Structures are given as C-alpha cells and as structure tokens.
C-alpha positions as semicolon CSV with decimal commas, in nm:
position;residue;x (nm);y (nm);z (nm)
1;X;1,101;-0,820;4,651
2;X;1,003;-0,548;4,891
3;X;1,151;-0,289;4,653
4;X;0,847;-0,338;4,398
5;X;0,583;-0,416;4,667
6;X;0,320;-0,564;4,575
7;X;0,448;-0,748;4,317
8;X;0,112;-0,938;4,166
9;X;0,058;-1,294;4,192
10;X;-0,137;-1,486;3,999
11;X;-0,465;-1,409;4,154
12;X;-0,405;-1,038;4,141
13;X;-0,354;-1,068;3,739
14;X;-0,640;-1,281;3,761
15;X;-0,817;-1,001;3,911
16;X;-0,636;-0,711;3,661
17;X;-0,840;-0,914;3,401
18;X;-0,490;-1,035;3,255
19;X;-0,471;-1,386;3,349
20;X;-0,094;-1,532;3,317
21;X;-0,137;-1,906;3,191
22;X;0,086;-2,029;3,484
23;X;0,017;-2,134;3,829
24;X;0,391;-2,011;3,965
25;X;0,309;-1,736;4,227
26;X;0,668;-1,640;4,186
27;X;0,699;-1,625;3,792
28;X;0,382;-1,396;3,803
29;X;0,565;-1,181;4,058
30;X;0,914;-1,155;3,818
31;X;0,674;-1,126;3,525
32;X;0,581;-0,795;3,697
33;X;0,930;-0,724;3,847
34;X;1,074;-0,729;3,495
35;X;0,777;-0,510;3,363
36;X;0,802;-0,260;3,637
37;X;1,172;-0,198;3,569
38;X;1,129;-0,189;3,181
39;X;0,846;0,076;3,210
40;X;1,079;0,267;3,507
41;X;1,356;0,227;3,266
42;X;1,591;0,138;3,596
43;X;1,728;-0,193;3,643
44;X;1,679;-0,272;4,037
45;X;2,011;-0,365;4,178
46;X;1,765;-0,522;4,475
47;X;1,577;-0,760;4,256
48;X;1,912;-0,862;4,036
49;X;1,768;-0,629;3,780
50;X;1,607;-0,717;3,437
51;X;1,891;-1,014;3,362
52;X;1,819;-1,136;3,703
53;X;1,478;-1,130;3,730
54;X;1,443;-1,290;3,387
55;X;1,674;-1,563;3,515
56;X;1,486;-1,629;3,789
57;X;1,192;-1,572;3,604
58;X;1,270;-1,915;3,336
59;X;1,346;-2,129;3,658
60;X;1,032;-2,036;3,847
61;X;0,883;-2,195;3,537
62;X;1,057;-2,306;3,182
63;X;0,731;-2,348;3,032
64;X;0,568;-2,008;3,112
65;X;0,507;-1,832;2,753
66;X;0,443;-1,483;2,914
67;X;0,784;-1,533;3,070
68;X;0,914;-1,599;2,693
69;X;0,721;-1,329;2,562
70;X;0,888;-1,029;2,775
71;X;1,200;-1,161;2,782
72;X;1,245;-1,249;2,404
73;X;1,080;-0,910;2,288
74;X;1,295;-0,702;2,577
75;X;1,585;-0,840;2,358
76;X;1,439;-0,776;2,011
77;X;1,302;-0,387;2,139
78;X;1,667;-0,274;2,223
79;X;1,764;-0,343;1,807
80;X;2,071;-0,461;1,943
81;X;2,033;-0,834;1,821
82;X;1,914;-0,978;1,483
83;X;1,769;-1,303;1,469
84;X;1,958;-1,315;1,132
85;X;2,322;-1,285;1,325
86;X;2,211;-1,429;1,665
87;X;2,164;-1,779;1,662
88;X;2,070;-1,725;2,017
89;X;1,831;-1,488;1,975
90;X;1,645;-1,672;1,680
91;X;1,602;-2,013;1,918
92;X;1,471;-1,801;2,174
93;X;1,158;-1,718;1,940
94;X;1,124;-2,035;1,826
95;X;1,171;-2,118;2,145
96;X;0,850;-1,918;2,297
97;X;0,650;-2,033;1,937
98;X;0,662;-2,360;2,037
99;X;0,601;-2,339;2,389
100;X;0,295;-2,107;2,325
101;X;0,127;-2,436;2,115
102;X;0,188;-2,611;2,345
103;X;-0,057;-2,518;2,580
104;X;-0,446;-2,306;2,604
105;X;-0,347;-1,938;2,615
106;X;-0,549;-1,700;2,673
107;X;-0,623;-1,466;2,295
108;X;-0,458;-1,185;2,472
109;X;-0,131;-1,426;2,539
110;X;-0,099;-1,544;2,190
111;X;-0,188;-1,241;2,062
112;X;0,172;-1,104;2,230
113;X;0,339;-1,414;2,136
114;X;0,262;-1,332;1,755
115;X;0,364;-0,987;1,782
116;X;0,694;-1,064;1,924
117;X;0,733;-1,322;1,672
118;X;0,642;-1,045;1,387
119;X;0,866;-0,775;1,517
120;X;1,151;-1,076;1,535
121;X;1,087;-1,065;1,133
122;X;1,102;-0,680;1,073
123;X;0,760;-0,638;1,049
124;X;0,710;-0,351;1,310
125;X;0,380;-0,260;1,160
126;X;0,179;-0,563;1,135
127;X;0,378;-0,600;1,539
128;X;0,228;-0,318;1,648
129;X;-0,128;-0,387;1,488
130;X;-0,126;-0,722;1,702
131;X;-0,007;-0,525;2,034
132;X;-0,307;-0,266;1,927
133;X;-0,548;-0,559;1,933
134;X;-0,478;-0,663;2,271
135;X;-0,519;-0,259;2,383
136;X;-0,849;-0,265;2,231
137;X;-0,975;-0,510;2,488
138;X;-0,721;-0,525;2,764
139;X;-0,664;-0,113;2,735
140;X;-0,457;-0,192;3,135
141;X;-0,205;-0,417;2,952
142;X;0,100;-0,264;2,988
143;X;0,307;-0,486;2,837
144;X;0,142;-0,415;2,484
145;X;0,130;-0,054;2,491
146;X;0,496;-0,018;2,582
147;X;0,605;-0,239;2,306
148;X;0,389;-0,067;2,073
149;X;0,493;0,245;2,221
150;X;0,831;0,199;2,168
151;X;0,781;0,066;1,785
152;X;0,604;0,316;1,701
153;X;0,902;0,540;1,811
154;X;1,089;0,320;1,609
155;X;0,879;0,355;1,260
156;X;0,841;0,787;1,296
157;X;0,453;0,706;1,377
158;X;0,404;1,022;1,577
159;X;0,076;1,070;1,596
160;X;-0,001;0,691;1,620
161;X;0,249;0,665;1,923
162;X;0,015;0,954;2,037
163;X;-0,306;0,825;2,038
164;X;-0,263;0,480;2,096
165;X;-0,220;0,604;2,479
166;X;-0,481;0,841;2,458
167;X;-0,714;0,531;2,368
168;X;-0,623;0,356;2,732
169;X;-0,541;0,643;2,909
170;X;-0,905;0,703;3,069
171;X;-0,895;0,343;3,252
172;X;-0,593;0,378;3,418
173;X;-0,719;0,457;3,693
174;X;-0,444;0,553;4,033
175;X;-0,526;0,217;4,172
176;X;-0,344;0,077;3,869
177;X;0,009;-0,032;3,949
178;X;0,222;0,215;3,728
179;X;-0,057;0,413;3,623
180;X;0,139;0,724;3,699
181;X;0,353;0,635;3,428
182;X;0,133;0,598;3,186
183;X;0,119;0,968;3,189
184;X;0,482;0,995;3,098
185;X;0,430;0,804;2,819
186;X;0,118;0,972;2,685
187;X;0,318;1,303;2,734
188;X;0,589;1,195;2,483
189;X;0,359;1,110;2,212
190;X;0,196;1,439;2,272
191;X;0,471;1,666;2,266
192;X;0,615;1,461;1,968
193;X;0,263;1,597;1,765
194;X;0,339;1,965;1,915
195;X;0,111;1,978;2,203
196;X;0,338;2,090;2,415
197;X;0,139;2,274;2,713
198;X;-0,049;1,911;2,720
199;X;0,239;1,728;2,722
200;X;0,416;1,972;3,008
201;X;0,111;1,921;3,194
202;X;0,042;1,544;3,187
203;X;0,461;1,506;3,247
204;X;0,448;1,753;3,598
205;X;0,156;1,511;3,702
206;X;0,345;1,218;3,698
207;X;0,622;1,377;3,837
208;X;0,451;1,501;4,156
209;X;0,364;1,132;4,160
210;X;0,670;0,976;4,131
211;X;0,951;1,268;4,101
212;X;1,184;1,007;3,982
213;X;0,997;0,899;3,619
214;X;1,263;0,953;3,407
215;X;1,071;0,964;3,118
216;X;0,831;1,217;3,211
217;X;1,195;1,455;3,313
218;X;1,266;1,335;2,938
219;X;0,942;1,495;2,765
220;X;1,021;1,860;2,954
221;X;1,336;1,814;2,816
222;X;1,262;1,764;2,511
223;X;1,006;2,102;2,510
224;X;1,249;2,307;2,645
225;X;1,481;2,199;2,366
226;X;1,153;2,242;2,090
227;X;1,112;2,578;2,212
228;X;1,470;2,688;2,227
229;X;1,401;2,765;2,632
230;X;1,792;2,658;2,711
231;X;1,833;2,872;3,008
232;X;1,486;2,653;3,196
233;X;1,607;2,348;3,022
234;X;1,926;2,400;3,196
235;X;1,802;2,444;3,550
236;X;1,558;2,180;3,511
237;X;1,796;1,917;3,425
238;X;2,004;2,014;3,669
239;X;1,743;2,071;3,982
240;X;1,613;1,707;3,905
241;X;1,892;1,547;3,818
242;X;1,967;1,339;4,170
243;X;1,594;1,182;4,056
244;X;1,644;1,072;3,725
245;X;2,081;0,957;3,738
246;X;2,021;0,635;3,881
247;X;1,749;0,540;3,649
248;X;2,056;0,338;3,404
249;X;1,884;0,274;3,067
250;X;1,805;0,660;3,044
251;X;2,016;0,871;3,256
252;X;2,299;0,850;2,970
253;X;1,992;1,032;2,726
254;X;1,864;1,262;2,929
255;X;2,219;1,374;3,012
256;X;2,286;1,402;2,600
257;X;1,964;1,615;2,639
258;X;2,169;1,835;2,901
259;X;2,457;1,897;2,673
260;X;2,225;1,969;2,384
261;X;2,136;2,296;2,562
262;X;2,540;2,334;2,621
263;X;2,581;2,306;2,224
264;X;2,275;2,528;2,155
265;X;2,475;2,803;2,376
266;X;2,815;2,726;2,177
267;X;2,939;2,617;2,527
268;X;3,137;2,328;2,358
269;X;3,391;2,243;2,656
270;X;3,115;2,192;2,887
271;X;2,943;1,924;2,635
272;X;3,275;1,768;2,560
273;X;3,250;1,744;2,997
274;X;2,892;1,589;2,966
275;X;3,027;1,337;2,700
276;X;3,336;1,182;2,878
277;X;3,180;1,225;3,206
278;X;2,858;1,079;3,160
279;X;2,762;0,961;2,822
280;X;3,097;0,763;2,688
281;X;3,124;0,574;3,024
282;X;2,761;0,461;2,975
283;X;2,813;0,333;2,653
284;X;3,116;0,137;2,722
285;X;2,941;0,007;3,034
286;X;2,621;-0,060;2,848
287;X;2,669;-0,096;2,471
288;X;2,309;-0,030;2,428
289;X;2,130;0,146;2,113
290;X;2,013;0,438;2,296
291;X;2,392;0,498;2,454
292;X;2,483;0,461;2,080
293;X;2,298;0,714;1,895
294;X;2,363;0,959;2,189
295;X;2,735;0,914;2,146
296;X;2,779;0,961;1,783
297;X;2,482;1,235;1,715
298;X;2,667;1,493;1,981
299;X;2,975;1,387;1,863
300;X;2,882;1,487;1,487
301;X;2,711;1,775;1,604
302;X;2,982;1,939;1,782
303;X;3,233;1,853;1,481
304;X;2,957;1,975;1,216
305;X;2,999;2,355;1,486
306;X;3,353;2,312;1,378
307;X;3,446;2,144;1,685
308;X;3,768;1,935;1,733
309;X;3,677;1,619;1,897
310;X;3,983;1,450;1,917
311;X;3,983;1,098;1,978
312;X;3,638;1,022;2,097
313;X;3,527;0,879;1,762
314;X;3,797;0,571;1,837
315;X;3,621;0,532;2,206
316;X;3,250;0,543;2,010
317;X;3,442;0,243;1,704
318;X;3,450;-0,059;1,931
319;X;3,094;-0,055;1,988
320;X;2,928;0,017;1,691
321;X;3,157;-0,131;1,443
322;X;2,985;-0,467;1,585
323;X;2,662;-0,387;1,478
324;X;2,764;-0,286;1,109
325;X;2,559;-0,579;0,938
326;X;2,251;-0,549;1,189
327;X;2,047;-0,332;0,998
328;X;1,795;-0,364;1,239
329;X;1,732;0,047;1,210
330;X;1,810;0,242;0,959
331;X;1,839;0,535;1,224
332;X;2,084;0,325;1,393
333;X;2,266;0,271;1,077
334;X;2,312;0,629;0,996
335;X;2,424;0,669;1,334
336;X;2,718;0,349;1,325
337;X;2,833;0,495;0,979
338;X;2,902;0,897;1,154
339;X;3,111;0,678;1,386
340;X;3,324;0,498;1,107
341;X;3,318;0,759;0,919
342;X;3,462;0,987;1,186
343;X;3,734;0,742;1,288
344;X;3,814;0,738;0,951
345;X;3,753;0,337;0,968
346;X;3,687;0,294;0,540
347;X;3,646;-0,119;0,567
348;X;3,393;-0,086;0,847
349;X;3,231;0,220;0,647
350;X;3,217;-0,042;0,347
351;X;3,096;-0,298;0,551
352;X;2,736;-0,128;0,601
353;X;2,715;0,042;0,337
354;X;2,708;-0,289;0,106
355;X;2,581;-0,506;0,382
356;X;2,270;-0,245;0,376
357;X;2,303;-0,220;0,019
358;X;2,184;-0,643;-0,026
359;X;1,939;-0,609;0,219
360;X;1,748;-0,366;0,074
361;X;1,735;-0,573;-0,264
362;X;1,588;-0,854;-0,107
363;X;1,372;-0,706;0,216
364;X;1,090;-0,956;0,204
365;X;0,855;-0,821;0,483
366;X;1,113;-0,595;0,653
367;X;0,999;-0,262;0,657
368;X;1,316;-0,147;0,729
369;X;1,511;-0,341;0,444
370;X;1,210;-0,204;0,224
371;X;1,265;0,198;0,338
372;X;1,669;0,141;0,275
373;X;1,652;0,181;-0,131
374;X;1,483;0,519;-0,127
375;X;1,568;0,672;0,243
376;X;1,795;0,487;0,418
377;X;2,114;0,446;0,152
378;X;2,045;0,791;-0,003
379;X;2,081;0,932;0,390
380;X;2,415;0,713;0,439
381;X;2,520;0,818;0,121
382;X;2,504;1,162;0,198
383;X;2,709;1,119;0,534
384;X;2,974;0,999;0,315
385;X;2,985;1,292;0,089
386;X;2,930;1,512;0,367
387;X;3,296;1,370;0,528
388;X;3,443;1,377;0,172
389;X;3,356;1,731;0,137
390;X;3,119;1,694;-0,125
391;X;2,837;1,974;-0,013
392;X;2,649;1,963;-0,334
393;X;2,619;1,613;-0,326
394;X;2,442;1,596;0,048
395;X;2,259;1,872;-0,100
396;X;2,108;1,644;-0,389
397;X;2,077;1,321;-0,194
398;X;1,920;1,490;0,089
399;X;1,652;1,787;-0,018
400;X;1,465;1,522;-0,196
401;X;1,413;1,299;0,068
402;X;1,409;1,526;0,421
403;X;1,047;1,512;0,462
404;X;1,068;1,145;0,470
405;X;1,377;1,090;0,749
406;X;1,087;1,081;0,998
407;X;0,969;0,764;0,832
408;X;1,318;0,624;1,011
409;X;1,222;0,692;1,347
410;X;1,384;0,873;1,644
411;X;1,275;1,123;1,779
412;X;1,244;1,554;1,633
413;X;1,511;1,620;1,842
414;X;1,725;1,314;1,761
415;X;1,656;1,392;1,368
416;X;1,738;1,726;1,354
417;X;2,097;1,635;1,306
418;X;1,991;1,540;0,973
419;X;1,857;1,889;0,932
420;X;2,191;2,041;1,027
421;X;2,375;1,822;0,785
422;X;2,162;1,986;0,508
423;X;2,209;2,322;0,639
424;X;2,617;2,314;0,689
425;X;2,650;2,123;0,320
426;X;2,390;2,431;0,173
427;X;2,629;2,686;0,358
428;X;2,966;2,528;0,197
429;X;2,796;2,460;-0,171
430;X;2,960;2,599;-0,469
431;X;2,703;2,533;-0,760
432;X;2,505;2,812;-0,814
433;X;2,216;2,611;-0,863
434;X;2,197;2,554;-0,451
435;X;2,286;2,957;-0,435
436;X;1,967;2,988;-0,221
437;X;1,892;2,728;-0,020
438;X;2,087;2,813;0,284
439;X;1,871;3,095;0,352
440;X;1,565;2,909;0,279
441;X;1,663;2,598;0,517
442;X;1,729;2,846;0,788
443;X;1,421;3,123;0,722
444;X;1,246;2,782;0,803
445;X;1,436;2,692;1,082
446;X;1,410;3,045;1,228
447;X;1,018;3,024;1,211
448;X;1,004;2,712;1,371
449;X;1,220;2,747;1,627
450;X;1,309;3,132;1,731
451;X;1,556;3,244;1,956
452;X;1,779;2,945;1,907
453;X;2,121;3,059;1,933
454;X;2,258;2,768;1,723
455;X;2,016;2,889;1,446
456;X;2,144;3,277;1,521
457;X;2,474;3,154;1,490
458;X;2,387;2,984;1,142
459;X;2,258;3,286;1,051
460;X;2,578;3,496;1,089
461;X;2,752;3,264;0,871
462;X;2,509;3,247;0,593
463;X;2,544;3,639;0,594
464;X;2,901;3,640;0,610
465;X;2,933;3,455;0,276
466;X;2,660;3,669;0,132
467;X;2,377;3,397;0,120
468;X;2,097;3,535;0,339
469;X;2,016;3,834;0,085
C-alpha cells in the first residue's frame, strides 16, 4: 500500500475527528485507499484499484458500515445502476441499512448511511442536505463533500456545488491528506458561477501541488473553452497531457474537452482522431456515464456542423441501448436517445421515450421522474423532431423551456449542445413566426462568448439565408 502512503488506520481517523466504527486496521486503510482513488479519479493498478480495494475492503470486515457506505454510494454516484433494475444493487442498500442498526454509529456514520440510502431513492436533494449536515460539523470529511459535490453536479445546483466547498475550504489545512484537492474541486464550482480568474487561480495551486489532479487540468479546460481561448486551451491540454492520461475515470473527458477546441476551429478530422483514438476505446473499455455522454454529445455536435460520422453511432448503440429504462438522469437520457436516434435504432428510441414517459406519471420522491413531464420529455422530444427534420417543432418544445435544461445537470459546457440544437433548428425554420430568432439566439451567444469561431461560423450562415438583418 506504499503507493497511497500513509494510508490511515484507525487511530489516525480517530485523530482526523472521523472515527470509523471498526477496529480492522486494514479496512480503515482500504476505506481510505478507495477514497483516495475516487477523489484522484485514478484507479491504482498497485492497490487492485477501486473493485479491488473494495473487495478487500468487505473481507477485512463484512460488518463495517463505512465500508458499505462508499462502496454502495460509489455504485449509485456513477447513475449507471438503478436499484429498480439491479436486484444487486438494491440488496446492497438494504444490505448496509441493516448492518448500520445493527450496531452504535457514530451521527456522522448514520448520517452517510441515510444519504446513500436517499440518493438510492432519487432523492438527490434531501441526499445532499444529509451529506451537508455532516460538512457542517465534520467540514474535513471528504467523503460527504464529494458525494454532495458530485450531486449537486448532477441536479444543475451551481452555485450550491460552489459554496458548499467554500464552507470547508478554510480547515483544510496542507497537513490534510488530499487537501490539495480540495482546491480542484472548489475551482469547478467556481468557474461553473463565472469566477473564472478565482477558479484559474485556486486550479494552478493545486496543480503546482500535485501536477497530476486531473480535475483541477479539467476546470482550465473548461475556462479556456468559456472564454473561447482555443489556441491556450490547445497547448494546455496538450503540455499536460502525460499528467492527467493515466488518471482512467477522466482522461476519456478531458480528452472530449481537447477535441472541443478541434470542433470550435472546424478542424473536424482531427476530432474524429480524438474520438476513435481516445474517447470510443474508453467507453467500450469502461461503459461508464461520463464515457457516455462524451461519446454521443461530440458525436451530435460534429453531425449538427454537418459532419458525416459514419458508423460511430453503431460503436456508441451497444452501450447505451442498455441503459434505455434507467432513467436515473435525465441528462443521461437525452444523451442515450442522440445515440438511438443516430443509429437510426426506432424500438430502442421507443423504448425510453415511453419507459420515461411512465415514470414521470408516477415519480413519487424522484426528482428526476418529477422534472421529466415538463423538461426532460419536452427536451427528448425535441431530439426526435430535430432527426425528423422538424425545425419548428425543436423550436417550440425547446425556447420555452432552455432556461430550465440547467435544472438537468451537467455541466455549461456539456449543455451547450442543447443550445446548438436550438440554434441549427432556428437557422433551418420555415414559419415565419420563428423569422427572428436565429439572430437573437446567436446576438446572445456572440455577447457571451466572443471570438468563438463556431459562433462566427453560425453567423455566416444566418447571413447567408438573410436572417441576421
């Protein structure tokens, strides 16, 4: 376990003020193995990685309901797995439930097993209220503010994704194990509100630290791509790129970050590169949501530029064709239904689209199900009328609703796709009703953003078919 040293026993938790309710030495130590990795987003091939470690994690000691706790909500936080469809997955919180009354926990350890046990239920809110309890006295508990982080992410809370760090972030202190990183994740939320000379500041820290925080080279990406900087973007990714390609559960992203600068030039080949290279062989290796959305957003990005893609949508199927009756994420949703839609696939297409259809009648507590009737279906809907060459229609499901498809999650850069579907359908539309709203989309866009070449590009074919005057 040299790679992580010192992995913390249980005295040393004892003496972080976050007891562990076991007396295994060695589960406390994979307890922080598996955080470590999680929060360096890099499976250790030394330790066995996160599968491993959580494996030898359950032996160490069955009964352990931290142990439970990170492993069960590691599974849930991906949104790959229902409990609804995984029987698996469902035992495995009832699983850490019953353990966890079994025994005295600490408040702070049954405060995480109820928030894993909430988020298993769709209720990401009320899961990340719990996690925000345990913050408010145990502000050095990393476990809770990465899952809240990451729900946050998941619900479009910007500014609460924001300042939930900035509420901890004075008592991490350098002797902290992973303090550095906490940085990295405070930067995110901050550039996600705009602050971007905060945000680039807080993410060079932590890279001068630790130049291989992957997350920290994913916030400068993202600014460069906010402020349309593609020519820094591009030699950043590419002078740090032999820190952050090992680090597996992101490099695939930050690479789709790479060859969003390639698309913003119109330099489609060398995306298409990126894409078979780097990001499809991650996603057939992986399967995971991130790999996902990265796969189908470039590929419907480069086909919405008029791109021929050929057929990469049939590579993307296989995966997400699985997940059709999840609807775990709505994001993730919209993002399954490009790829069906673009393999021309109509069952699957049908398959969500009705699946998602009865679980927004009946969405008890899932905020999710409960955000499908007036965001998520109209959205999908739109996709669908967008690849039957409907413009008018996208036009009408979408301008209502676009200042609520942050409500879905992802993040401004991950969105914006949505904002190019409603500027491509307002640039084909026929009714003369919508005569104007290409140029007002893309005034917008303009002010926003200037000196994106995508948006130039726009531009030139609004004016070419008369609609910018």
């Amino acid at each position: 376990m040299a790679a992580f040293s010192p992995l913390r026993d249980c005295q040393a938790w004892k003496d972080a003020r976050l007891p562990l309710s076991t007396t295994s030495n060695e589960a406390c130590k994979l307890f922080d193995a598996t955080l470590t990795q999680y929060v360096k987003w890099t499976n250790d091939k030394s330790l066995g990685g996160i599968e491993g470690c959580l494996s030898k994690l359950k032996a160490a000691d069955p009964t352990f309901a931290m142990g439970h706790a990170i492993s069960t909500g590691l599974v849930l936080i991906g949104t790959g797995s229902s409990v609804k469809l995984d029987k698996e997955l469902d035992l495995a919180v009832k699983t850490m439930v019953e353990i966890s009354r079994t025994q005295p926990l600490t408040r702070r350890e049954q405060l995480h097993v109820s928030a894993v046990e909430t988020f298993a239920k769709g209720n990401f809110l009320k899961a990340s209220e719990l996690w925000e309890q345990i913050l408010r006295d145990h502000p050095t508990d990393m476990l809770a503010l990465k899952f809240s982080h990451d729900v946050y992410f998941y619900l479009g809370c910007q500014e609460q994704m924001r300042d939930s760090v900035a509420r901890v972030y004075p008592f991490w202190t350098p002797d902290i194990p992973l303090s550095s990183y906490v940085k990295g994740i405070y930067s995110f939320g901050l550039m996600e509100t705009n602050f971007y000379d905060r945000a680039e500041k807080l993410a060079k820290e932590a890279l001068s630290i630790n130049p291989t925080d992957a997350w920290s080279v994913h916030t400068i990406a993202h600014i460069h791509e906010m402020k349309a900087e593609i020519k820094d973007g591009l030699e950043f990714m590419q002078h740090s790129e032999t820190h952050w390609k090992d680090s597996d559960m992101l490099a695939c992203h930050n690479y789709w970050h790479w060859a969003l600068y390639l698309i913003e030039k119109g330099e489609y080949e060398a995306a298409l590169t990126i894409f078979d290279t780097h990001i499809l062989p991650s996603l057939q290796a992986s399967g995971t949501m991130l790999d996902v959305v990265d796969s189908c957003s470039m590929l419907y990005r480069l086909q919405m530029e008029g791109v021929s893609v050929g057929q990469r949508w049939q590579d993307v199927l296989p995966v997400t064709r699985k997940h059709s009756r999840d609807h775990i994420l709505l994001f993730n949703d919209a993002h399954f239904l490009m790829a069906s839609l673009g393999a021309h696939d109509r069952q699957t297409t049908q398959e969500l689209l009705t699946t998602l259809r009865d679980a927004s009648e009946s969405p008890g507590e899932n905020y999710q199900h409960l955000l499908a009737r007036d965001v998520g279906l109209p959205l999908c809907q739109a996709l669908v009328e967008a690849e039957d060459g409907n413009p008018d229609r996208v036009l009408e499901l979408l301008l209502p609703i676009r200042y609520r498809i942050v409500q879905l999650g992802g993040s401004n850069a991950q969105r914006d796709v949505f904002n190019q579907l409603l500027i491509h359908a307002a640039l084909n539309c026929t009714s003369s009703v919508h005569k104007n709203v290409a140029r007002s989309l893309l005034m917008e866009r303009d002010a926003l953003k200037p000196n994106s070449p995508l948006t130039e590009r726009l531009i030139r074919k609004a004016a070419s078919v008369h609609l910018m005057q």
